[in-house]
Short mmCIF file of C-alpha atoms in Angstrom, two decimals:
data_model
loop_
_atom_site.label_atom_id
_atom_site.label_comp_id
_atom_site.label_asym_id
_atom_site.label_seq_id
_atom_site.Cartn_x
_atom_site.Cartn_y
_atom_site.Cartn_z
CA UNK A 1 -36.30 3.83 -15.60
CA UNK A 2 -38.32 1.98 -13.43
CA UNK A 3 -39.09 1.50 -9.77
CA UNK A 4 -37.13 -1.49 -9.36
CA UNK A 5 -34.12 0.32 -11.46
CA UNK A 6 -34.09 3.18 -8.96
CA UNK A 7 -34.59 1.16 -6.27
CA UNK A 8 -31.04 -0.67 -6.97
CA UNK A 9 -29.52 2.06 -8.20
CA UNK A 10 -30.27 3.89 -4.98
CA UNK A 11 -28.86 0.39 -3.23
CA UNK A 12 -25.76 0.29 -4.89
CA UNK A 13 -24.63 3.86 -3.49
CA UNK A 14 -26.34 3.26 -0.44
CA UNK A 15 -24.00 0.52 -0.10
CA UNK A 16 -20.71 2.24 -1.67
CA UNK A 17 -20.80 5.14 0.70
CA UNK A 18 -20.59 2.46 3.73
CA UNK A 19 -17.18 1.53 2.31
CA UNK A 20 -15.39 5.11 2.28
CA UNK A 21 -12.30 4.78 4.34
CA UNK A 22 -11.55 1.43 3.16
CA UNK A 23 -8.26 1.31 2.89
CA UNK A 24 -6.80 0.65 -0.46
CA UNK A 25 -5.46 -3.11 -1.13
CA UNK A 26 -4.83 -4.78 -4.58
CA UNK A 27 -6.65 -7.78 -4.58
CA UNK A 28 -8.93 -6.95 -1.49
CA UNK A 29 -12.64 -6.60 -1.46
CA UNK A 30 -13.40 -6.72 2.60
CA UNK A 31 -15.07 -3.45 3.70
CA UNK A 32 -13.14 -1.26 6.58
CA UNK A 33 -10.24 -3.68 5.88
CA UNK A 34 -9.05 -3.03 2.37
CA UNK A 35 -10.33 -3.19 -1.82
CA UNK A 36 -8.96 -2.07 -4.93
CA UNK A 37 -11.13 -0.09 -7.41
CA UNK A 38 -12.73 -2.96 -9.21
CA UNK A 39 -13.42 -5.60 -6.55
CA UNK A 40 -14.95 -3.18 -4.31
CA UNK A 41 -17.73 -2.40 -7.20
CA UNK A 42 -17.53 -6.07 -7.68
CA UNK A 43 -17.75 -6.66 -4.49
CA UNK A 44 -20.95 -3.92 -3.53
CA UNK A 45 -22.99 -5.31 -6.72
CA UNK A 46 -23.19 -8.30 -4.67
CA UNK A 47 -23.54 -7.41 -1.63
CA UNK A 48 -27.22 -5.46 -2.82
CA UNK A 49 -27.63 -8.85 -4.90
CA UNK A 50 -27.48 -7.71 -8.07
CA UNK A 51 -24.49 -10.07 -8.81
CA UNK A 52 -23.16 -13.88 -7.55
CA UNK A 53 -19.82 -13.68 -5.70
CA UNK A 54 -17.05 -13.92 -8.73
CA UNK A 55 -13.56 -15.10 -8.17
CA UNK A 56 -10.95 -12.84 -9.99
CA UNK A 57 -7.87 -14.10 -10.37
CA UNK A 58 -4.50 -12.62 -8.47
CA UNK A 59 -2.96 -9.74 -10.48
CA UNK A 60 -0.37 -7.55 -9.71
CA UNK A 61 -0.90 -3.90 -8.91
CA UNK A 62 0.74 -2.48 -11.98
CA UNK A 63 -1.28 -4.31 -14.39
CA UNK A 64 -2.30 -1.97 -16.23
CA UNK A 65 1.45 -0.74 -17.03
CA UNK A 66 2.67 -3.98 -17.59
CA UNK A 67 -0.52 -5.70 -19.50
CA UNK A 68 -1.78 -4.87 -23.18
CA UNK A 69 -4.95 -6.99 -22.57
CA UNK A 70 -7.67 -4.67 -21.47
CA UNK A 71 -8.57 -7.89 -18.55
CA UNK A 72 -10.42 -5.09 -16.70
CA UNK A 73 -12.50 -4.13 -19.02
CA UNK A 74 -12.89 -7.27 -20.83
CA UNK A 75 -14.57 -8.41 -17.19
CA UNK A 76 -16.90 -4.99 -16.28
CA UNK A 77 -18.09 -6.17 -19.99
CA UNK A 78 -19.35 -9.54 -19.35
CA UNK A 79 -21.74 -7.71 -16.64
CA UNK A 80 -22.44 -4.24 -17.92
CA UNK A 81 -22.89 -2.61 -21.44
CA UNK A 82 -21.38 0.62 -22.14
CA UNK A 83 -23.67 3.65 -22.86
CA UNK A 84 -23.51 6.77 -24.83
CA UNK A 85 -24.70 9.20 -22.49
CA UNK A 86 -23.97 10.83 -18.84
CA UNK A 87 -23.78 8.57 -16.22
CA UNK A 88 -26.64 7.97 -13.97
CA UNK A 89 -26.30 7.26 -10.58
CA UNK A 90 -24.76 3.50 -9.48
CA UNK A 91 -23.41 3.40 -13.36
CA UNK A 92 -19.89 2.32 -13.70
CA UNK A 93 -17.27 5.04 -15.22
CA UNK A 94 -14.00 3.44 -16.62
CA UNK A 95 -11.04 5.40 -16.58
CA UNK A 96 -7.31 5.63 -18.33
CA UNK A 97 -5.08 6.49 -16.12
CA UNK A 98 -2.02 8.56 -17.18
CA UNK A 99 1.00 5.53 -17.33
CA UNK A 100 -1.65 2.65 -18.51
CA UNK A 101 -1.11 0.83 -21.38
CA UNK A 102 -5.50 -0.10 -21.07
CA UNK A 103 -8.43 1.19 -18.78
CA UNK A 104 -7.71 0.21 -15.62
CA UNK A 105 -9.83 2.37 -13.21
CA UNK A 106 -13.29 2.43 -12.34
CA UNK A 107 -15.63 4.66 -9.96
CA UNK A 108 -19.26 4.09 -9.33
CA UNK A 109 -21.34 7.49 -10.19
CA UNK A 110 -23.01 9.09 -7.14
CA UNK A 111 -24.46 12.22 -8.87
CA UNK A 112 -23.69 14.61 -11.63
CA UNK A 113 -21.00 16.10 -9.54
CA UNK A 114 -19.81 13.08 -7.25
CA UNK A 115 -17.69 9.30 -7.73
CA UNK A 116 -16.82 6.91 -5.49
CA UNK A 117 -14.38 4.69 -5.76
CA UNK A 118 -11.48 2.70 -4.41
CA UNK A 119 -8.07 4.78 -4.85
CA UNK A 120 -4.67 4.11 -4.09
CA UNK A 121 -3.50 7.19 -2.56
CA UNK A 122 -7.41 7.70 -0.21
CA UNK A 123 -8.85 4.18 -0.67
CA UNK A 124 -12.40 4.23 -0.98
CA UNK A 125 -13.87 8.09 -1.27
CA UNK A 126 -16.17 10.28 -2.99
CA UNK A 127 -14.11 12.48 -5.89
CA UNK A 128 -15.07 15.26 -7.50
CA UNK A 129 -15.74 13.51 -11.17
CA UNK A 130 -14.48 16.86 -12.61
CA UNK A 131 -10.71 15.77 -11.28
CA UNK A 132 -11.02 12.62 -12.85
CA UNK A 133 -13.26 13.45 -16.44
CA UNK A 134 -9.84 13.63 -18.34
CA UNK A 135 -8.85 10.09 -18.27
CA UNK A 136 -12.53 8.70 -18.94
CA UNK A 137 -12.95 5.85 -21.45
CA UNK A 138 -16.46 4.55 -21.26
CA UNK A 139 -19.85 4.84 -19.35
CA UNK A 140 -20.96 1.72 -18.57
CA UNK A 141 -24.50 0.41 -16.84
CA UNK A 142 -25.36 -3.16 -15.47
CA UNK A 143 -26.48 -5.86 -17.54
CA UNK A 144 -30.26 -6.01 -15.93
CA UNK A 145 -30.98 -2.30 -16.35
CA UNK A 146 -32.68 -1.05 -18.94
CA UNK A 147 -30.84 1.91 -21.35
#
């Protein structure tokens, strides 16, 4: 990994942790306001510059019961590649929740031990991954990283 790597690695949970008690919002992505699970890790790649601001669509909050089109993870694929390994820190872990049809779920990884992400019940928080590690369906790591 190099310097740069860490360096936005580092950024990108830097930046995370200033979101926890975002509420939770489908369709949000505005810090201490409100975010769902994938626009506020769309929405902290940008704001560390690693990504352009990308318009998603509306979509309703029980997509991924309703939806056999994995849209989700069809998008965190146009920016990241999925890897066959442990996560490192600021990689992207996509989960299946119990009730979806396709992945619809996604934390950032903070450590071995720690996620964050946006959830409906806490809004943004740090989980213990080992609560979550059943429902896991890919690793995956931005586009300008080296794996």
């Amino acid at each position: 990994m190099t310097d740069k790597e860490k360096l936005e690695r580092e950024a990108i949970i830097k930046e995370a942790l200033t979101w926890q008690k975002t509420p939770y919002h489908c369709g949000g992505r505005i810090k201490g306001a409100g975010t769902d699970c994938g626009l506020f890790i769309l929405q902290v790649f940008e704001n560390v510059g690693l990504l352009p601001h990308i318009e998603i669509p509306t979509y309703p909050i029980d997509i991924a019961a309703n939806c056999a089109t994995p849209m989700y993870l069809n998008k965190i694929k146009e920016y990241c590649h999925e890897v066959n390994r442990e996560p490192l820190v600021g990689d992207i872990i996509v989960y299946k929740m119990k009730g979806s049809l396709v992945p619809h779920h996604a934390a950032l990884c903070c450590d071995k031990e720690f996620i964050i992400h946006s959830h409906v019940k806490t809004g943004v928080t740090l989980s213990n991954r080992k609560g979550f590690k059943p429902f896991e369906v890919g690793i995956y790591s931005f586009d300008g990283w080296n794996d």
